Coordinates of C-alpha atoms in Angstrom, one line a residue:
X1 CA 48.3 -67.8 58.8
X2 CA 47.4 -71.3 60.4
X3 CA 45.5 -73.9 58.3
X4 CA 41.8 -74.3 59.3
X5 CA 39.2 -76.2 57.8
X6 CA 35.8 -75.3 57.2
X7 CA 32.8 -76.4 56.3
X8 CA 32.0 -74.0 53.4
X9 CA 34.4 -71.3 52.4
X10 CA 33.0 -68.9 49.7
X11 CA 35.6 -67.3 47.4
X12 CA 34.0 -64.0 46.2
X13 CA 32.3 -61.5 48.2
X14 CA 30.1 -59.9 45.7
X15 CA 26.4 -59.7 46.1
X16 CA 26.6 -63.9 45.3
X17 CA 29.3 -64.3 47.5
X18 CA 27.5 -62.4 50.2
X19 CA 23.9 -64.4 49.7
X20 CA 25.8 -67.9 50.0
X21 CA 27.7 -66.6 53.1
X22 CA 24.4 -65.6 54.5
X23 CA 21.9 -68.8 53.8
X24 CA 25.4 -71.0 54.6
X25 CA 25.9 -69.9 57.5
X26 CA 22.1 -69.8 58.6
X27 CA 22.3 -73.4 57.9
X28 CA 24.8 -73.5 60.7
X29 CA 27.9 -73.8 58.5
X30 CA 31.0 -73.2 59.8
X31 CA 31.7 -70.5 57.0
X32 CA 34.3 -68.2 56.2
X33 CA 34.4 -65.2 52.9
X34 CA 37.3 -64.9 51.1
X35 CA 36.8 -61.1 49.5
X36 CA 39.9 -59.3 47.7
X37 CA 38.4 -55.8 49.2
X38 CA 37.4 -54.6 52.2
X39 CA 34.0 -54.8 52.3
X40 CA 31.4 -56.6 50.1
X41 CA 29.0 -56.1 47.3
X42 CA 31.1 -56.7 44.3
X43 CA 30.1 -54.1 41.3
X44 CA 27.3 -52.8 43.5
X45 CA 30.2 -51.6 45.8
X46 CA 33.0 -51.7 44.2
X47 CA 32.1 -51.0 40.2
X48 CA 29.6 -48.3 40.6
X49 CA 26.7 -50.4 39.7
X50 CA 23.3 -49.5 40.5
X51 CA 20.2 -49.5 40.5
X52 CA 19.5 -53.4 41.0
X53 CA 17.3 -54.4 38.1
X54 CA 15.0 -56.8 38.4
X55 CA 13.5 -58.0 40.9
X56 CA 9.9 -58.8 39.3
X57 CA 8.5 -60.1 36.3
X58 CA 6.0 -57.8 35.4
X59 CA 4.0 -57.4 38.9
X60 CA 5.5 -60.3 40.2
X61 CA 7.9 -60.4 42.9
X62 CA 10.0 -63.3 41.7
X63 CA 13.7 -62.5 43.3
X64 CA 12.7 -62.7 47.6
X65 CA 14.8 -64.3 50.0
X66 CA 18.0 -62.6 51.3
X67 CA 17.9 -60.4 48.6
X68 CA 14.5 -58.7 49.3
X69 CA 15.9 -59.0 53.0
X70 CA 18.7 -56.5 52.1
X71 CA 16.5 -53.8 50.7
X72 CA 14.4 -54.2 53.8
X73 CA 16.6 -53.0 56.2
X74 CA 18.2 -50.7 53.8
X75 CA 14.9 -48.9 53.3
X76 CA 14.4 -49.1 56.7
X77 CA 17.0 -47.5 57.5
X78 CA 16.7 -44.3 54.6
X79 CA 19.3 -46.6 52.1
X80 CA 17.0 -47.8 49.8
X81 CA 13.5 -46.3 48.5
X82 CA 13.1 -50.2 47.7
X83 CA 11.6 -51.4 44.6
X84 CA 10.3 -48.5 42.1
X85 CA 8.8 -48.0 38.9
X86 CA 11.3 -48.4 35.9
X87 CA 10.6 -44.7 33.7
X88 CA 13.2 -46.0 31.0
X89 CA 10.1 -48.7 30.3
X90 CA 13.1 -51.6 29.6
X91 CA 12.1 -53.4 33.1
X92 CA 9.2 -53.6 35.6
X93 CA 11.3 -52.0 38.8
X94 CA 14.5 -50.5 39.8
X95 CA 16.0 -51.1 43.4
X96 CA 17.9 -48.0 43.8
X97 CA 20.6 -48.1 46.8
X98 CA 23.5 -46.4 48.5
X99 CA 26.7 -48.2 48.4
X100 CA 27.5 -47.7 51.7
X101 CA 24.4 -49.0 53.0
X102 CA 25.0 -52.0 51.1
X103 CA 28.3 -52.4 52.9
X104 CA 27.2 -51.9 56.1
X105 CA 23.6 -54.1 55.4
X106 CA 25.4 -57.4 53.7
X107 CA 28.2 -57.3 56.1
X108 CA 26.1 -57.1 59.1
X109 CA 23.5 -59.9 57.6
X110 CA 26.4 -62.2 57.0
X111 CA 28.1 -62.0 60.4
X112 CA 24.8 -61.5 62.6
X113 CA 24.6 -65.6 60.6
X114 CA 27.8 -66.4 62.6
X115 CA 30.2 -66.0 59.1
X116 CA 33.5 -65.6 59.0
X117 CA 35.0 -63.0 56.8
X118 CA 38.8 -62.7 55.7
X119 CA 39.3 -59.0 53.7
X120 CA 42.1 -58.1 51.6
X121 CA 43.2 -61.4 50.2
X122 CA 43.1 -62.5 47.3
X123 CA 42.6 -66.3 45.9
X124 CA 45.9 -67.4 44.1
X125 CA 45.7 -71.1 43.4
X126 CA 44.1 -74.5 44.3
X127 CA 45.1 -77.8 45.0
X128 CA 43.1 -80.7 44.1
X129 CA 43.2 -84.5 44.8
X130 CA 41.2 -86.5 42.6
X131 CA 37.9 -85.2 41.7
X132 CA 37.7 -83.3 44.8
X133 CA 39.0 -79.9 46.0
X134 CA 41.0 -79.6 49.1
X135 CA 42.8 -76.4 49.7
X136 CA 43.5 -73.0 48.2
X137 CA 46.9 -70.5 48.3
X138 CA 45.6 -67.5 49.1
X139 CA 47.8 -64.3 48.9
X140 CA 47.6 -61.5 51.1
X141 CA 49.8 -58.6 53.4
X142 CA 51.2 -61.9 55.6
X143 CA 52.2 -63.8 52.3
X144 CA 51.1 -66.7 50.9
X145 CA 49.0 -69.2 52.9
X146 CA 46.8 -72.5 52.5
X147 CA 42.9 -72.5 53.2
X148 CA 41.0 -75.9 53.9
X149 CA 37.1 -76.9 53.8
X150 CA 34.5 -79.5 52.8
X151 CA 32.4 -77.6 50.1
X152 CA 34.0 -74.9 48.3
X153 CA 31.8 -71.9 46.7
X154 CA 32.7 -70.3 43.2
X155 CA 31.4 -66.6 43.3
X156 CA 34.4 -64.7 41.9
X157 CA 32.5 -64.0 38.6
X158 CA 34.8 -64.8 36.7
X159 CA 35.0 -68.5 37.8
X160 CA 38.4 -68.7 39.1
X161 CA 38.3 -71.4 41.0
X162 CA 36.5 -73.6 38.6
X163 CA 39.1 -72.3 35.9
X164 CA 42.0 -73.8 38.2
X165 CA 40.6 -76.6 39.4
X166 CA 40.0 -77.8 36.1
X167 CA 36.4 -77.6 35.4
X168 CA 35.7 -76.8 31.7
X169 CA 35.1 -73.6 31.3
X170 CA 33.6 -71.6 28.2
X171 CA 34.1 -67.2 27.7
X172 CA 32.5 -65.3 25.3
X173 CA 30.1 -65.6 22.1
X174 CA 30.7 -69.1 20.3
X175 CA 31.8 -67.2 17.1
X176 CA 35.3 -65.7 18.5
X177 CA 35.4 -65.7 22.0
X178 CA 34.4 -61.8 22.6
X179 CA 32.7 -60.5 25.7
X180 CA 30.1 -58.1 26.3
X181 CA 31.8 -54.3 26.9
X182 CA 33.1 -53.3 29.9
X183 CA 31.1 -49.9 31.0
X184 CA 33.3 -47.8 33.1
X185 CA 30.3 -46.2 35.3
X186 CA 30.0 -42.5 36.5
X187 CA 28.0 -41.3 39.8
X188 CA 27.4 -37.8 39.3
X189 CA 25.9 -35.0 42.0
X190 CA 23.8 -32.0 41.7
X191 CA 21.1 -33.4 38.6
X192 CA 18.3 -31.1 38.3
X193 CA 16.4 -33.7 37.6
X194 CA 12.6 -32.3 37.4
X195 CA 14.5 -30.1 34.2
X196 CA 15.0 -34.3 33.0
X197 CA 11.4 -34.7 33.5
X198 CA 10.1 -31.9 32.1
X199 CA 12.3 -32.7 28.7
X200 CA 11.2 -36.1 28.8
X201 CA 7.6 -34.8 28.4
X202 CA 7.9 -32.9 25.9
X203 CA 10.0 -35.1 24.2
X204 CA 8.9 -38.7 24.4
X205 CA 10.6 -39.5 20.9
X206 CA 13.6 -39.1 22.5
X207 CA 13.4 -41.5 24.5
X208 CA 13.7 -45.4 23.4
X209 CA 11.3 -47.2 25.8
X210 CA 8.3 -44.3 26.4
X211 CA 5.2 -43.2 24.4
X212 CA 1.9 -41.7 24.8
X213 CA 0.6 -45.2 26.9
X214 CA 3.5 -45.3 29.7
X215 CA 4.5 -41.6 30.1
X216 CA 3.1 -41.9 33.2
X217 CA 6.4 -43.7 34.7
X218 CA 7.9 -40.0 34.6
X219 CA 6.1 -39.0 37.3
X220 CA 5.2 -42.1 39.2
X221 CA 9.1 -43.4 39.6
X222 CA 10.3 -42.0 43.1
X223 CA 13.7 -42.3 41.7
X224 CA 14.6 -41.1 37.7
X225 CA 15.7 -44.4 35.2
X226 CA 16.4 -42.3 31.7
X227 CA 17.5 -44.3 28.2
X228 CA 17.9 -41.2 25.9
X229 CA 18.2 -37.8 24.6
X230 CA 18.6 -39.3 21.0
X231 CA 19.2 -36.4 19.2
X232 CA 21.9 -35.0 21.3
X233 CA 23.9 -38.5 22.2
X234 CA 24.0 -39.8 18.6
X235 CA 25.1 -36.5 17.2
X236 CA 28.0 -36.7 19.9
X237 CA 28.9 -40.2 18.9
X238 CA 29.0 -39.3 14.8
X239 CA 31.2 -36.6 16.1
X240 CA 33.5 -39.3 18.3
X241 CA 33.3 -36.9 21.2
X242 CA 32.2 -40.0 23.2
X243 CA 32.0 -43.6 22.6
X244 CA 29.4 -46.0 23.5
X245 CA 28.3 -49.5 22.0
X246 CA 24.7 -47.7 23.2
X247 CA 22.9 -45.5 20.8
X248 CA 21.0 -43.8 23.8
X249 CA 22.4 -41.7 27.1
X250 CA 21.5 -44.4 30.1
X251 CA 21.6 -42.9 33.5
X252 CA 19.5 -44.0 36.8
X253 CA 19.1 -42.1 40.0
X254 CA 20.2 -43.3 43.0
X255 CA 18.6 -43.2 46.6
X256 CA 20.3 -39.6 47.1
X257 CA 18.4 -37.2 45.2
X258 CA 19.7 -35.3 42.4
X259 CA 22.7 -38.2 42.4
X260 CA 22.7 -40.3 38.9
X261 CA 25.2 -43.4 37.7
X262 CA 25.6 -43.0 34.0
X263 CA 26.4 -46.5 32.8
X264 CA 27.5 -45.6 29.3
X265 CA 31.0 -45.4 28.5
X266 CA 31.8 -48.7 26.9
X267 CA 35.2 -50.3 26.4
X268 CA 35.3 -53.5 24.0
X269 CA 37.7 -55.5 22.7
X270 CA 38.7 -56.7 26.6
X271 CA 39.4 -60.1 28.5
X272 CA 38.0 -59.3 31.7
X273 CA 40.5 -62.6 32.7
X274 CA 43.8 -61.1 31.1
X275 CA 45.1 -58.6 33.9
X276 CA 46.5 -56.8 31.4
X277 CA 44.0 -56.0 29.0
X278 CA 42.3 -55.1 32.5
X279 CA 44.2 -52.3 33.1
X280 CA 44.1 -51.1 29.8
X281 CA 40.4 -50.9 29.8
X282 CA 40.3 -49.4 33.1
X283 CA 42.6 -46.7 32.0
X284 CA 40.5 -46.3 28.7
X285 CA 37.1 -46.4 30.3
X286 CA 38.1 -43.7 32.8
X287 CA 38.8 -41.2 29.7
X288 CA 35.7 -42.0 27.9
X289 CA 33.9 -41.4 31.4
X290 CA 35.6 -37.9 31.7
X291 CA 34.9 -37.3 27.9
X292 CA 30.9 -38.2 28.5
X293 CA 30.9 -36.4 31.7
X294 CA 32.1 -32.9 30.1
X295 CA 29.5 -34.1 27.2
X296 CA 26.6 -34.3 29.4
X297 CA 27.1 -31.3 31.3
X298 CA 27.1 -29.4 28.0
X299 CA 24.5 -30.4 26.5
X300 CA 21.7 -32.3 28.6
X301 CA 19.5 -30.3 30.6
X302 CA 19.7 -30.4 34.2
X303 CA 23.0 -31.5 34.5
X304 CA 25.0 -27.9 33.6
X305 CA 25.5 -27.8 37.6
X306 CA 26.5 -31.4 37.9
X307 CA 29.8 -32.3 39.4
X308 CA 31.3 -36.1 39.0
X309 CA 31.3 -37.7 42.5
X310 CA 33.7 -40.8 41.0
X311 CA 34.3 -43.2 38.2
X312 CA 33.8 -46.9 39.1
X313 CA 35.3 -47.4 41.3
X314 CA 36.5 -50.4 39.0
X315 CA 35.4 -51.1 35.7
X316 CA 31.9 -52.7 35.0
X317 CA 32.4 -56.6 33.6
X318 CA 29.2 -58.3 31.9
X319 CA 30.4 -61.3 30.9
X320 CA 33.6 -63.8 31.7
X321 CA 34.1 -67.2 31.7
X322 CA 30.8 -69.7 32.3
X323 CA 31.1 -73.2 33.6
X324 CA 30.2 -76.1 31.2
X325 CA 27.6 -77.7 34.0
X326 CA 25.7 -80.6 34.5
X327 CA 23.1 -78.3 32.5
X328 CA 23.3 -75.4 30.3
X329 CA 20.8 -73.1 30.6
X330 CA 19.7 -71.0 27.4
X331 CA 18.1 -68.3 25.7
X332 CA 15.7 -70.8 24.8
X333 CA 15.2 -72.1 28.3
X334 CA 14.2 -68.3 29.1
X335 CA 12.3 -67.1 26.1
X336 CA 9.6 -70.3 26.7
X337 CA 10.2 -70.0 30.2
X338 CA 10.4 -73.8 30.6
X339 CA 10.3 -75.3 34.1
X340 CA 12.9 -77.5 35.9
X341 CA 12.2 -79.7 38.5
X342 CA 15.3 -78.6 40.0
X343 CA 15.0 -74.6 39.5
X344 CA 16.4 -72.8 42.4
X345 CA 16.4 -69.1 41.4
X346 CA 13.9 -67.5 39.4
X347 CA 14.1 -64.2 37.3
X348 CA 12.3 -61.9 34.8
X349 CA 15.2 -59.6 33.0
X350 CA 15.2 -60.0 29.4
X351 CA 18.1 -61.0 27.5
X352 CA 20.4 -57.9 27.3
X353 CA 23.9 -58.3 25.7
X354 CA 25.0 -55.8 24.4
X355 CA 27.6 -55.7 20.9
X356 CA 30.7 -56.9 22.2
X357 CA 32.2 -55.2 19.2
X358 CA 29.9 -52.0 18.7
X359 CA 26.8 -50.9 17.2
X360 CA 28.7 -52.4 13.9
X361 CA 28.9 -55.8 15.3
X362 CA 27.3 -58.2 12.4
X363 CA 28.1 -61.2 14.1
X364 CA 26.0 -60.1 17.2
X365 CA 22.6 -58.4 14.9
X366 CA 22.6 -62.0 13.5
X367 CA 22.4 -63.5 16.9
X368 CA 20.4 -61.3 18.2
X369 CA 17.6 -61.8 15.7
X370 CA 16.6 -65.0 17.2
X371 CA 16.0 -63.5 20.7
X372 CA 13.0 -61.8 21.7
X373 CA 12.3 -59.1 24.4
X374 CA 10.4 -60.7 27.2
X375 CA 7.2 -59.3 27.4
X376 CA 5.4 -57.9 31.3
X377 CA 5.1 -61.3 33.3
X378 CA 7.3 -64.0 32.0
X379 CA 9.3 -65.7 34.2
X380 CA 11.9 -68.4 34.1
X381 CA 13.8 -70.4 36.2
X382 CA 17.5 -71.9 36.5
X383 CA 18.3 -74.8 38.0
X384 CA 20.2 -76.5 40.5
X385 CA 22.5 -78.3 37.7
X386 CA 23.8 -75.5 36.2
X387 CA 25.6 -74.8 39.4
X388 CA 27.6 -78.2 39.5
X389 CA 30.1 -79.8 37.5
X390 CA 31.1 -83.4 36.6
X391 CA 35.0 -82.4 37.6
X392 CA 35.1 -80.9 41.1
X393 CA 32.5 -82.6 43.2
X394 CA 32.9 -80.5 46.5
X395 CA 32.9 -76.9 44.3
X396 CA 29.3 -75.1 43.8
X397 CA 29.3 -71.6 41.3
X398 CA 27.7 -68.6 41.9
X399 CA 26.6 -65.9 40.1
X400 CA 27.3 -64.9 36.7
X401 CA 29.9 -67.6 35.9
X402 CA 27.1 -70.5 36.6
X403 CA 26.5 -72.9 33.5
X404 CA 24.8 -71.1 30.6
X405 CA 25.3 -69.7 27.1
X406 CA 26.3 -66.3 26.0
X407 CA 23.0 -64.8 25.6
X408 CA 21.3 -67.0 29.0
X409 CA 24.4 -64.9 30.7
X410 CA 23.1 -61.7 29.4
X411 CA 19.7 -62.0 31.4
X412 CA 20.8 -64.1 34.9
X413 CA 23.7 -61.8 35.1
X414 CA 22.4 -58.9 37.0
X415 CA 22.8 -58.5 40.4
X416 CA 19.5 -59.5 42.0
X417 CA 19.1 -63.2 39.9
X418 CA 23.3 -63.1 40.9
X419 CA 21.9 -63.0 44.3
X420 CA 19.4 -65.4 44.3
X421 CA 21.2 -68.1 42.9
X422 CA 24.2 -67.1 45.6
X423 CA 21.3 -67.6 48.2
X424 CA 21.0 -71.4 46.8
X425 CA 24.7 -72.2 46.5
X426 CA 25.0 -71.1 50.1
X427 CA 21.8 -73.3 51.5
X428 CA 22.9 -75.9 49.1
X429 CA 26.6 -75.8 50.6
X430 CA 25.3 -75.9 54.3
X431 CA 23.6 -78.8 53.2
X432 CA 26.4 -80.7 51.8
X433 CA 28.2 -79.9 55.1
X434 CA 25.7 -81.1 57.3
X435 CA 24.6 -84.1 55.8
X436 CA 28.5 -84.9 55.1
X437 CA 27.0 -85.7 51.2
X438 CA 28.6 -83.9 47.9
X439 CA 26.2 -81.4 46.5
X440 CA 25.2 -83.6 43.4
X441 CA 24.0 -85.8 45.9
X442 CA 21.5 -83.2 48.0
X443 CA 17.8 -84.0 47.7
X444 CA 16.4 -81.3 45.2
X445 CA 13.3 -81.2 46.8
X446 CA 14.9 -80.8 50.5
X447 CA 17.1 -78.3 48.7
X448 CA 13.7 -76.3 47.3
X449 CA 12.1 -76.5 51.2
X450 CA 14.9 -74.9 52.9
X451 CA 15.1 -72.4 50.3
X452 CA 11.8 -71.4 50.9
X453 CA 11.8 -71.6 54.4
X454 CA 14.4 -69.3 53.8
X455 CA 12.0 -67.0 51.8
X456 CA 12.9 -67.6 48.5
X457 CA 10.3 -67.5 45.4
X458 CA 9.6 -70.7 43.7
X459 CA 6.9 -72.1 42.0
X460 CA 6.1 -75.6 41.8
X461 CA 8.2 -78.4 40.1
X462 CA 6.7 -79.0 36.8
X463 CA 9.6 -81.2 34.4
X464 CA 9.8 -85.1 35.6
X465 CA 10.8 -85.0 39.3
X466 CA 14.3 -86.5 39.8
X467 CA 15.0 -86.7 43.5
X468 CA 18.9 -86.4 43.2
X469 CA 20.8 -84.3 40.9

């Protein structure tokens, strides 16, 4: 493969990925997508993972941009119902979505911008001179081969390239380095699912988020969300017919009637970064999915006519590495909802991590004392910093492996705040390219226009205004 260099080149063609590719190339980047499958979307595509949750903070729309784009034309064109009630009560919304319309929709957004994309190769090494990075080995079906450009993008997840470059890097819980579990999720066809609504009804105890006040969600969500059947999942678990770090039967219907992901089956113990350990989970969470399957279509109603449509197709990872940036963002940060004059993204899911050693996990109850479920409404920011470093100048992250703690990861992990922040790596990128500057050196307030003239949702700068990061 001939050398070539770019302007941006995005490692990472997840929904991250896929949102910097986008705004990049709109910016008129010469842009090319480095993706290790053969489409994109990441765990939306390629883990199973589904519905998107959140977009909002209580009634407020606070993920827009390229994101809300997406579901546009996917609802447009039948893929998407777009955003619904939540009926488990955890969130304000659910974006439910077909996979394949989120193959076809990101891929056609991102080349319709004038991207480039390369499929089927995987990233396999950098070289660095100085504090700046200049090329990457990629592997692939021709071999080995070198990849050149002026501003790289980090959206592997697991932040590879930061991780070889040199960047410091933190993974896992301060305490002993454990991750959040791996779910291994199942799509499943045929659901009765007005026999799930008439048991949620008639039994809201059942069920951890509903009462009396919000039973209402049953009927009013287009598309089912379900946390529960108590009775029947904890008796299965005392019984280790299935394992689960969860104490409730989580399950959300997708656009296709009658069609539910189950995102249940937990593996723990697992270094999403150590291929091997990997594997193992990936072999272990596909028998706990097949062991929950035949467990549901026992003994939940509406499901004694379900089929399983697939497992994954990969293995669900929560947490990874996270970059030590120019600013950590917290749990604090998120539970006061402070402002930054820099903020880029915005989101409104709570803090959700769940025991990265089961429903046993001491170490995690004491953490998780301190943090508070977000209430309807709050909303917080992250900012620009936490997607640089003070190693690599020319390398941006996106996505989950940005700078925060643990618990900050738990909330700007899922996939639309993933995808907004991708959306400001990519404008942020184009930027750099355009202005030949590094991206510490972008105007944040420049940076903050063109993301809104790219539709994204920000509110006004509040913290003392620095005009370069």
């Amino acid at each position: 493969m001939a050398e070539k260099k770019y302007d941006v080149l995005i490692v990472g063609g997840g929904i991250s990925g896929a949102a910097a590719g986008i705004a990049a190339a709109r910016m008129g980047a010469d842009c090319l997508l480095v993706e290790q499958y053969g489409f994109l979307g990441g765990m939306l595509t390629a883990g199973g993972v589904g519905p998107m949750m959140t977009f909002h903070a209580g009634s407020l729309q606070v993920v827009r941009g390229i994101c809300e784009e997406v579901v546009a034309r996917m609802k447009q064109k039948g893929q998407s119902p777009g955003h619904i009630p939540d009926s488990t009560g955890y969130t304000y919304s659910v974006t439910p979505f077909d996979a394949e319309g989120m193959k076809e929709t990101l891929e056609e957004m991102y080349l319709e911008a004038g991207g480039r994309l390369l499929y089927h190769t995987a990233a396999a090494g950098v070289t660095c001179r100085g504090n700046r990075l200049q090329e990457i080995t990629v592997a692939n079906k021709a071999g080995l081969s070198r990849l050149r450009a002026d501003i790289w993008i980090d959206a592997t997840g697991d932040g590879d390239l930061c991780q070889w470059a040199g960047v410091p890097m933190e993974k896992g819980r301060p305490e002993d380095g454990k991750n959040m579990p791996l779910t291994m999720n199942i799509k499943m066809g045929n659901v009765d699912t007005q026999k799930v609504r008439e048991y949620m009804r008639g039994h809201l105890d059942q069920f951890t988020h509903l009462n009396a006040q919000n039973v209402d969600l049953i009927d009013r969500a287009v598309r089912l969300s379900v946390s529960g059947f108590h009775r029947e999942f904890r008796q299965a678990l005392a019984e280790n017919r299935v394992f689960s770090v969860r104490r409730d039967l989580l399950f959300f219907e997708t656009n296709t009637p009658g069609e539910v992901i189950v995102n249940t089956a937990s593996v723990c113990g697992c270094d999403p970064t150590d291929p091997w350990a990997l594997s193992q989970a990936e072999t272990l969470g596909r028998q706990r999915a097949a062991a929950l399957a035949r467990f549901i279509k026992a003994e939940i109603p509406g499901f004694q006519q379900a089929r399983v449509l697939q497992t994954g197709p990969a293995i669900g990872v929560r947490s990874s590495r996270r970059l030590c940036g120019k600013y950590c963002l917290t749990a604090e940060d998120i539970l006061t909802g402070k402002r930054f004059w820099d903020a880029v993204a915005y989101g409104g899911y709570p803090v959700d991590v769940p025991p990265p050693s089961g429903d046993k996990d001491r170490v995690h109850a004491g953490r998780m004392q301190k943090i508070r479920r977000l209430t309807g409404g709050e909303v917080y920011g992250v900012p620009y910093r936490c997607l640089l470093n003070d190693t690599i100048e020319n390398l941006i992250a996106a996505g989950r492996c940005i700078s925060a703690s643990f618990e900050a990861q738990g909330a700007i992990r899922v996939t639309p705040i993933a995808g907004a922040i991708g959306q400001a790596a990519g404008v942020a990128a184009g930027m750099a390219a355009a202005e030949k500057k590094l991206p510490a050196e972008l105007s944040a307030s420049e940076l903050r226009k063109n993301l809104i003239s790219q539709g994204a949702f920000l509110l006004p700068e509040e913290e003392e205004h620095e005009e370069n990061v």
